[in-house]
Coordinates of C-alpha atoms and ligand atoms in Angstrom, one line a residue:
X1446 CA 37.3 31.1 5.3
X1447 CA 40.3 30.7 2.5
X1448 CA 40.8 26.8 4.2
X1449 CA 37.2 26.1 4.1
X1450 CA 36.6 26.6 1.1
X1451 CA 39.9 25.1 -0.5
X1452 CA 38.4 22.2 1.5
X1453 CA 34.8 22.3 0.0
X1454 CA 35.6 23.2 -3.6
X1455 CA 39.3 21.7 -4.0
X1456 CA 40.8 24.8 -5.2
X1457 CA 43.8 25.6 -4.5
X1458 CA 45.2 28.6 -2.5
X1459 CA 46.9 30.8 -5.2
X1460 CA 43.2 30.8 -7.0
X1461 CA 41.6 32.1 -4.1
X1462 CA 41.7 36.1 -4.2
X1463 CA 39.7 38.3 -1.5
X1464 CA 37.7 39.4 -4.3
X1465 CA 36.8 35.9 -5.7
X1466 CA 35.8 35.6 -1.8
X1467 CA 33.7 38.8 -2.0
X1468 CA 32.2 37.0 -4.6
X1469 CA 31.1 34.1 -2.8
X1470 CA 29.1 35.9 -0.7
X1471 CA 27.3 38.0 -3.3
X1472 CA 26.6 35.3 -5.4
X1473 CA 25.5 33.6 -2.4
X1474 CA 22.8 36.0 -1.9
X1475 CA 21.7 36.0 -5.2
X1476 CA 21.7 32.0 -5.1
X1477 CA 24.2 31.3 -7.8
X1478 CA 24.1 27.6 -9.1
X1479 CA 27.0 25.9 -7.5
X1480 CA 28.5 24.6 -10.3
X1481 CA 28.7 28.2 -11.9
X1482 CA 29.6 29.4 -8.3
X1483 CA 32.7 27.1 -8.3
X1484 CA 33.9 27.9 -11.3
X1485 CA 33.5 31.6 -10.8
X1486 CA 36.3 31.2 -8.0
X1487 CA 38.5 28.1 -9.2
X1488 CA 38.5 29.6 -12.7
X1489 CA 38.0 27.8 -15.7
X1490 CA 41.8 26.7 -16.0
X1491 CA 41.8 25.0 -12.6
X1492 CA 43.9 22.0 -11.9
X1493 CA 41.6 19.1 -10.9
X1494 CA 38.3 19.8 -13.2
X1495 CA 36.8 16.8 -12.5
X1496 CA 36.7 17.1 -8.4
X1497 CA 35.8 20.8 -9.3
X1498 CA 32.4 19.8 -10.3
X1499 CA 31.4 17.3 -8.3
X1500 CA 30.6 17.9 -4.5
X1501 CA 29.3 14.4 -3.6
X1502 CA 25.6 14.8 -2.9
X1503 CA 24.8 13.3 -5.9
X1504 CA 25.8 10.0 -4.6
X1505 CA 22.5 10.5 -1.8
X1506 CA 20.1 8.5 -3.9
X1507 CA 22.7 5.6 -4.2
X1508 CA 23.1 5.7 -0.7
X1509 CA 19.5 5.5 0.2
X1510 CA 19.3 2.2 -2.4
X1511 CA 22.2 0.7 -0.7
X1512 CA 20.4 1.2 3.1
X1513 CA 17.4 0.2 2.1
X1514 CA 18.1 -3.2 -0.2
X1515 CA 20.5 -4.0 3.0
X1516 CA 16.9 -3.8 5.7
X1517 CA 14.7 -5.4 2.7
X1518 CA 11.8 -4.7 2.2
X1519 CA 7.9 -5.7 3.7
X1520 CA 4.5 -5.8 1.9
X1521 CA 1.3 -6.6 3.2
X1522 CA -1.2 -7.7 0.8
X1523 CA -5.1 -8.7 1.8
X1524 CA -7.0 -10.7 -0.4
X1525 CA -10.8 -10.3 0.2
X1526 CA -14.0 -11.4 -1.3
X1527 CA -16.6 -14.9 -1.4
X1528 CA -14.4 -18.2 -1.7
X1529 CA -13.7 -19.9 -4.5
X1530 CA -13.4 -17.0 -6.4
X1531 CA -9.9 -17.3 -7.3
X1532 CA -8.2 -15.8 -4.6
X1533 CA -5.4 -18.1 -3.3
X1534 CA -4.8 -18.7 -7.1
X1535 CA -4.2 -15.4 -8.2
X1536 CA -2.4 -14.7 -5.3
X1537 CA -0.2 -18.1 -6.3
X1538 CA 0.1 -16.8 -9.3
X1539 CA 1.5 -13.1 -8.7
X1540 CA 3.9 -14.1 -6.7
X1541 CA 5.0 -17.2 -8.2
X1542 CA 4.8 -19.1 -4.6
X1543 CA 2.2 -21.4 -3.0
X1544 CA 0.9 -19.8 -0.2
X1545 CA -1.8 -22.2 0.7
X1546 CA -0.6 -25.6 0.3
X1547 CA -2.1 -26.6 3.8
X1548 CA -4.7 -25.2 3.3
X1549 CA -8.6 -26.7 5.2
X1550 CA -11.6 -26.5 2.8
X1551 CA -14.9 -26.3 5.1
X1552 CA -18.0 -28.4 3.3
X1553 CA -21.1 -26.7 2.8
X1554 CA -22.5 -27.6 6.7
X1555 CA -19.5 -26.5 8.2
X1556 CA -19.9 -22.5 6.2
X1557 CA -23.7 -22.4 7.2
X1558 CA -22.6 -20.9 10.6
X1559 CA -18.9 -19.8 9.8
X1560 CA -17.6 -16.2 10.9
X1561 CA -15.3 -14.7 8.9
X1562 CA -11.5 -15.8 9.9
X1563 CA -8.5 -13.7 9.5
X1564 CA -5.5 -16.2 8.7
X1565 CA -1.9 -14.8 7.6
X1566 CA 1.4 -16.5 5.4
X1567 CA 4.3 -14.6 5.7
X1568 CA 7.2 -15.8 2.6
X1569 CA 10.4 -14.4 2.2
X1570 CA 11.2 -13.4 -1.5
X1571 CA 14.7 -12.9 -2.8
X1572 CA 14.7 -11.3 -6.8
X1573 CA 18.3 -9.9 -8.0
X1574 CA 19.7 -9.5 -4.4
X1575 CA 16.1 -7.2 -2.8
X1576 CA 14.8 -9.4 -0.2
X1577 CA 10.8 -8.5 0.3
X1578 CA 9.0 -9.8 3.3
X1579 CA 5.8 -10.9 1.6
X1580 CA 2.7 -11.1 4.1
X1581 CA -0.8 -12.1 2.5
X1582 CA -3.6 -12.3 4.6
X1583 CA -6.7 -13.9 3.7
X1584 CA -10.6 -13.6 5.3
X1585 CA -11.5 -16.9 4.5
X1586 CA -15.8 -17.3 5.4
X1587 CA -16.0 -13.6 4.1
X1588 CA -19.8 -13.6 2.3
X1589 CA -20.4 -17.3 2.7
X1590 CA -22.8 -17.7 5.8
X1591 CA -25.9 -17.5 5.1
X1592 CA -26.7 -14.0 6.6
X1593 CA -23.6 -11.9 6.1
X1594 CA -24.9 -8.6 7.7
X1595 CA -21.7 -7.0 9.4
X1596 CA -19.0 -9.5 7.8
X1597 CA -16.8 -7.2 6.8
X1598 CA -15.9 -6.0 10.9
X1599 CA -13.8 -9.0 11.3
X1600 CA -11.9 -7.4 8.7
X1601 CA -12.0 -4.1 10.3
X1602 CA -10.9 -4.8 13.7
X1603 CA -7.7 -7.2 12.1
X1604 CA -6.6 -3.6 10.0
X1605 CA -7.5 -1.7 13.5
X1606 CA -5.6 -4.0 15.2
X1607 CA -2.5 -3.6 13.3
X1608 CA -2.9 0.1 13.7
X1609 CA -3.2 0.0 17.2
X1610 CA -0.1 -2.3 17.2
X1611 CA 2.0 0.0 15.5
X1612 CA 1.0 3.0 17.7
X1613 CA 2.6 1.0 20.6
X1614 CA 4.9 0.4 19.6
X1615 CA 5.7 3.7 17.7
X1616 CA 4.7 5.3 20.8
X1617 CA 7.5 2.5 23.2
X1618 CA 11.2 2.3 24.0
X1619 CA 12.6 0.2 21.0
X1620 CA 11.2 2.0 18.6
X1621 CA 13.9 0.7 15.9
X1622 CA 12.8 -2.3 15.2
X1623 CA 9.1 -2.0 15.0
X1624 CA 7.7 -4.4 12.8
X1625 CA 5.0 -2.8 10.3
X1626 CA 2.1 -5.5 9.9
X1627 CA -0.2 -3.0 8.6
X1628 CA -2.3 -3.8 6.2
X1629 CA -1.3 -1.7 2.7
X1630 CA -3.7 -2.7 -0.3
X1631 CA -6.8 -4.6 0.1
X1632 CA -7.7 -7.0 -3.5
X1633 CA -11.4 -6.5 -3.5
X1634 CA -12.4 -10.4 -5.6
X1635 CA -15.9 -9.1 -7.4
X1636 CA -17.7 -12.3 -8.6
X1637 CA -18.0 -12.1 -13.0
X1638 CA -21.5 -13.5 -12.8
X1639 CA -23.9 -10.8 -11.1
X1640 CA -24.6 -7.5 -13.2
X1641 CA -22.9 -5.2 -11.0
X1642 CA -21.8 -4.3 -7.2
X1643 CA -24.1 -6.4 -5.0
X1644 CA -24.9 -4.8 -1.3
X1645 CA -22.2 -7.0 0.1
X1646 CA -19.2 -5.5 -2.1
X1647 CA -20.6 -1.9 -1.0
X1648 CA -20.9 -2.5 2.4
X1649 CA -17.4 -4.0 2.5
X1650 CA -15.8 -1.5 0.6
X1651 CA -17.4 0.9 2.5
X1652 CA -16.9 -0.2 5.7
X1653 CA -13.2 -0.3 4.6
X1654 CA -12.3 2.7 2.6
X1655 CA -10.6 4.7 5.1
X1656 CA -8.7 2.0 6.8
X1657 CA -7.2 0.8 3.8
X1658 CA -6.0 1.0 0.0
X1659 CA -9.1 -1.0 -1.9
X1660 CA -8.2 -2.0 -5.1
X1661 CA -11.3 -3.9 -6.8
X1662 CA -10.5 -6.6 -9.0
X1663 CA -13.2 -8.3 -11.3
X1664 CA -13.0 -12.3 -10.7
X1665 CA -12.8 -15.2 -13.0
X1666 CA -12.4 -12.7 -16.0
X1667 CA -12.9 -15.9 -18.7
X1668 CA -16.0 -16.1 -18.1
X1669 CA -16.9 -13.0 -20.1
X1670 CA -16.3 -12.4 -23.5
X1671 CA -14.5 -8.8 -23.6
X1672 CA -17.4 -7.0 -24.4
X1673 CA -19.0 -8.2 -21.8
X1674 CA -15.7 -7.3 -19.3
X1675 CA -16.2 -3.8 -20.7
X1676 CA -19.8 -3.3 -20.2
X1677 CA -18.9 -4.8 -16.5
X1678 CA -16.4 -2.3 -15.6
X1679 CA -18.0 0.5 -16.6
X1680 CA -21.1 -0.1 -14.9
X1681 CA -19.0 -1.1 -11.7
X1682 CA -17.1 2.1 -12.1
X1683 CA -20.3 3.6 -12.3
X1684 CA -21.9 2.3 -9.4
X1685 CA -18.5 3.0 -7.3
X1686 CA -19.0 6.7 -8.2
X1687 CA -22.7 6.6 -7.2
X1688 CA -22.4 5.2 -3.5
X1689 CA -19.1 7.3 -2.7
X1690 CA -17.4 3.9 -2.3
X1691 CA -13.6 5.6 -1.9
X1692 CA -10.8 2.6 -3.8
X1693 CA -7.2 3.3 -4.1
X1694 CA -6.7 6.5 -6.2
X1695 CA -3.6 6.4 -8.4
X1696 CA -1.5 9.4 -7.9
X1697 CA -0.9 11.6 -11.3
X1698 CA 1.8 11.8 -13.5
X1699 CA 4.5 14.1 -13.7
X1700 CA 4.4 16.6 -16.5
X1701 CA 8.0 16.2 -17.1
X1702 CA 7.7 12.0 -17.4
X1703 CA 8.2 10.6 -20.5
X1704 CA 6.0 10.0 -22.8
X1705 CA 5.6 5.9 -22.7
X1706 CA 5.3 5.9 -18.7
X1707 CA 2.4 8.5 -18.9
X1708 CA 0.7 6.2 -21.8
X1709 CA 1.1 3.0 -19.1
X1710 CA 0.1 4.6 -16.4
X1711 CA -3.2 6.5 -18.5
X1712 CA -4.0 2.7 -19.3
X1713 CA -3.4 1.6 -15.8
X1714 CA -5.9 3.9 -14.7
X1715 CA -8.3 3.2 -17.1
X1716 CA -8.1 -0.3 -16.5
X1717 CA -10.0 -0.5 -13.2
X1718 CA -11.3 -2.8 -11.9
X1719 CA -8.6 -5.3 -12.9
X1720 CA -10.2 -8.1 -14.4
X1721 CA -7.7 -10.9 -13.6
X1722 CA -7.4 -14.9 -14.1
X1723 CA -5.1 -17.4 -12.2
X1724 CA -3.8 -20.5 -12.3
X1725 CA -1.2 -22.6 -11.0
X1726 CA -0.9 -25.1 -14.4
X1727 CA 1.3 -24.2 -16.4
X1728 CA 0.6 -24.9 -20.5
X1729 CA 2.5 -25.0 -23.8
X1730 CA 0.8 -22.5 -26.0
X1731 CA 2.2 -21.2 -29.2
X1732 CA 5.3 -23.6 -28.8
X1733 CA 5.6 -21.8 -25.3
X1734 CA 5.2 -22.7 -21.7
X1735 CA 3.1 -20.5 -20.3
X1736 CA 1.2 -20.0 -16.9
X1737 CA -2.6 -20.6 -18.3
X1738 CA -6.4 -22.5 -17.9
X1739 CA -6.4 -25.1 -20.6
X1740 CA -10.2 -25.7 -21.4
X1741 CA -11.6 -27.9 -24.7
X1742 CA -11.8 -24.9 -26.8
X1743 CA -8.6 -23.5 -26.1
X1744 CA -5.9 -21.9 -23.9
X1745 CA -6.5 -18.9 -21.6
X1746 CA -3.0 -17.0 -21.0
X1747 CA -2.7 -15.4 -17.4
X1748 CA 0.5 -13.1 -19.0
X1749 CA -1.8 -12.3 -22.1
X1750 CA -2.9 -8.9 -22.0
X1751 CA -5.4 -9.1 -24.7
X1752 CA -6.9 -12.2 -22.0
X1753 CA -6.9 -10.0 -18.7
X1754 CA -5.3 -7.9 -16.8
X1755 CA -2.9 -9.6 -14.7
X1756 CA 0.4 -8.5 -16.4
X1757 CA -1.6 -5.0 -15.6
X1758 CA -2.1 -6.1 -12.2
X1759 CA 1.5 -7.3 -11.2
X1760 CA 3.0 -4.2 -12.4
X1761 CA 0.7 -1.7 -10.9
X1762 CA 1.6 -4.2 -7.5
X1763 CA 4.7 -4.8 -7.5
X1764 CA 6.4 -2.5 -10.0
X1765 CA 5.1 1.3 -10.1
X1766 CA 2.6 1.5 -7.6
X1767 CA 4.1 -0.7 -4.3
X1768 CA 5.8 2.2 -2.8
X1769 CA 3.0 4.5 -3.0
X1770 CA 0.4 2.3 -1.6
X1771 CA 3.1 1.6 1.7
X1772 CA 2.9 5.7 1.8
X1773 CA -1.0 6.6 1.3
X1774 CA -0.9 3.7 4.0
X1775 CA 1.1 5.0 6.0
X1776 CA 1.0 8.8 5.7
X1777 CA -3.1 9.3 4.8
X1778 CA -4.9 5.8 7.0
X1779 CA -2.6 5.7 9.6
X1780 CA -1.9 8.9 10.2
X1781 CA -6.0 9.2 11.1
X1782 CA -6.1 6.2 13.3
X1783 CA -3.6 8.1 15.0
X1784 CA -4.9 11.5 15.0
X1785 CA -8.1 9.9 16.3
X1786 CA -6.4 8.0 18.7
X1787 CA -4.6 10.8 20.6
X1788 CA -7.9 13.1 20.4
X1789 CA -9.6 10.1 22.4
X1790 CA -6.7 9.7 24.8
X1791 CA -6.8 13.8 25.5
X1792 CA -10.5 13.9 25.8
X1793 CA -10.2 10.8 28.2
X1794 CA -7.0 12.6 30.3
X1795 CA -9.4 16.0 30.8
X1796 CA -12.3 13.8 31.9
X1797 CA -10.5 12.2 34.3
X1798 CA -8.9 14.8 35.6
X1799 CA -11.7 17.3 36.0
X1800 CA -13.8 14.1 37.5
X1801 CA -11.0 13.0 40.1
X1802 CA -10.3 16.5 41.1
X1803 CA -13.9 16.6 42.8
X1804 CA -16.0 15.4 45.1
X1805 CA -15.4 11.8 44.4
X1806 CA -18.2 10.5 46.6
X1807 CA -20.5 12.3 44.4
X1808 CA -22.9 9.7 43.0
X1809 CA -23.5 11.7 39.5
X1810 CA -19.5 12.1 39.0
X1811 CA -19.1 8.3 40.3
X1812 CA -21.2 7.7 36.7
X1813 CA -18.8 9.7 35.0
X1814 CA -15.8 7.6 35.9
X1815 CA -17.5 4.5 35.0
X1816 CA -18.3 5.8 31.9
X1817 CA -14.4 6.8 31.4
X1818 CA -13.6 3.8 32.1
X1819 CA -15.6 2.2 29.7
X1820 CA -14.2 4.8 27.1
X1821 CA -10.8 3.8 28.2
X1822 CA -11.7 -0.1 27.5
X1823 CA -13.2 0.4 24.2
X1824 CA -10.6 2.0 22.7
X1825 CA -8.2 -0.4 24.3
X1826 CA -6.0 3.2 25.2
Ligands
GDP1071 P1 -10.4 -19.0 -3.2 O1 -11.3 -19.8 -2.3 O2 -11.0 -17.6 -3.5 O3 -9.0 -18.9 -2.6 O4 -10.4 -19.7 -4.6 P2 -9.3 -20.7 -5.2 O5 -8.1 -20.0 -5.6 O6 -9.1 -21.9 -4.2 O7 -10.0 -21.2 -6.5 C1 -11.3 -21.9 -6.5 C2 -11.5 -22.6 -7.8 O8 -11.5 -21.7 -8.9 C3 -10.3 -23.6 -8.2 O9 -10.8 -24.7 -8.8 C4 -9.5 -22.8 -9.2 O10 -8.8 -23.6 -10.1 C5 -10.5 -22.0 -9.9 N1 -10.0 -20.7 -10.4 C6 -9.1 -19.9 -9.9 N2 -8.9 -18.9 -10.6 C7 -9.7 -19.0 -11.7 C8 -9.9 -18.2 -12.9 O11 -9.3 -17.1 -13.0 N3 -10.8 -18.6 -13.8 C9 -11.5 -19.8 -13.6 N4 -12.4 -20.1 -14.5 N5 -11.3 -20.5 -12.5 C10 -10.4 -20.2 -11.6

């Protein structure tokens, strides 16, 4: 016991006594802070006080930074909402890449009949040394057919997929290197012009609210004046309250933050929906270059908080909120795909087996099985 703990606490010998060992063990019990602890048997007047106080578990956190900057990191971000709303711009302009340069435009004939497409860009960012996988995925012909009952379930089954995906390969051999194409924030585009949700943005958001982090995001901002913006928001807010529509809930504050983060993150959350501007130009405004829209009255600053909220936007995205939108994805969505996923498979595994364990040229039970194995089908188990 003496050798262990002149190992752990790098005392040495002649400072151990059986009654500072005695000690140990009541102070143990009592949970004594360790720091006190070793000090109580080294003795103030030890030989090496630095080692004295310092175990080395402090130096976990560092070790988790250095793991994790050495895998990188992954983000998948969907951008959803009627096109030519801004999307592929914004998205340009958050993360200062062009993600669409080949992109097709389809003329007005061509959308009459179009289904909603899911289409993905995958870059690979590298800022200070952190390497993020960056995946956007778009749903280009979202809302732009002429009847757009049920256009959102293209949309579902791609998140679905991805789900299902990942349970596979959670649930295989190689689990190691399972690569995590879920889907973990959702941009909701709301056009600037109606005066409030329109049945398509409920459905939509509706349809995905449990499948996915929706964050709404108020299009084309400079086309309201900001009273206008504020009147906007607040009825939207209103009308998300109303229908039960469920978006991305920002988690709260610590008490013991300090006082500036819980300001930013009180105006975060007061803030939605975002109402955000893009563009790819950039301008010279205020003897400055600066990423704007430059129209015959004037300049409109993306980075300008008193324009929008993109600066808002970006940090909630990429600076506070990234890690916690990978979690609720991961830990609140997923975790019920797979909950419901295994309830199907057990309820399947009981049919079946009370079914085959019978008469099996029973017409009725026969019915059963076909049945089963239409369960089995649809939810591709
Ligand atoms: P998407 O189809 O939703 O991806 O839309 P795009 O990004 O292709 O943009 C469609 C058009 O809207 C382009 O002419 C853009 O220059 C313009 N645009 C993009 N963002 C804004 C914005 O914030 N304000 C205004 N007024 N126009 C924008």
């Amino acid at each position: 016991l003496i050798s262990f703990l002149e190992e752990m606490w790098c005392c040495s010998p002649s400072s151990i006594t059986s009654s500072s060992v005695k000690t140990v063990f009541v102070n143990k019990r009592v949970k004594m802070d360790p720091k006190k602890l070793i000090k109580h048997i080294v003795g103030t007047n030890g030989s090496h006080p630095a080692e004295k106080d310092y175990v080395g578990f402090a130096t976990l956190p560092n070790q988790v930074h250095r793991k994790s900057v050495k895998k990188g990191f992954d983000f998948t971000l969907m951008v959803a909402g009627e096109s030519g709303l801004g999307k592929s711009t914004l998205v340009n302009s958050l993360f200062l890449t062009d993600l669409h340069k080949d992109r097709k435009l389809l003329n007005a004939e061509e959308r009459i009949n179009q289904t909603v497409e899911i289409t993905k860009h995958t870059v690979d960012i590298e800022e200070k040394g952190v390497k993020l996988k960056l995946t956007i995925v778009d749903t280009p012909g979202f809302g732009d057919a002429v009847n757009n009952s049920e256009c959102w379930r293209a949309v579902t089954d791609y998140i679905n997929l991805q789900f299902e995906q990942y349970f596979r390969d959670e649930s295989g051999l190689n689990r190691k290197n399972i690569q995590d194409n879920r889907v973990h924030c959702c941009l909701y585009f709301i056009p600037p012009f109606g005066h409030g949700l329109r049945p398509v943005d409920i459905e939509f958001m509706k349809a995905l609210q449990d499948k996915v982090n929706v964050v709404p995001l108020i299009a084309k901002a400079d086309c309201l004046t900001p009273s206008e913006i504020k009147k906007l928001k607040e009825r939207l807010r209103e009308e998300i309250d109303k229908y039960g529509i469920k978006i991305y809930q920002f988690p709260d504050c610590d008490s013991d933050e300090d006082e500036e983060l819980k300001r930013q993150d009180k105006e975060l959350k007061e803030s939605i929906p975002f109402a955000v501007i893009g563009s790819n130009t950039v301008v010279e405004a205020r003897g400055q270059r600066v990423r704007g829209r430059l129209y015959p009255w004037g300049i409109v600053e993306v980075e300008n908080p008193s324009h929008c909220d993109f600066v808002k936007l970006r940090t909630f995205l990429i600076r506070t909120h990234m890690h916690d939108l990978k979690d609720i994805t991961s830990d609140c969505h997923y975790e019920n795909y797979r909950a419901q996923c295994i309830q199907t498979m057990t309820r399947c595994v009981c049919v079946c087996v009370c079914v085959w364990q019978d008469d099996v040229y029973d017409l009725h039970k026969l019915k059963h099985k076909s049945d089963i194995l239409t369960m089995f089908a649809a939810q591709r188990v």
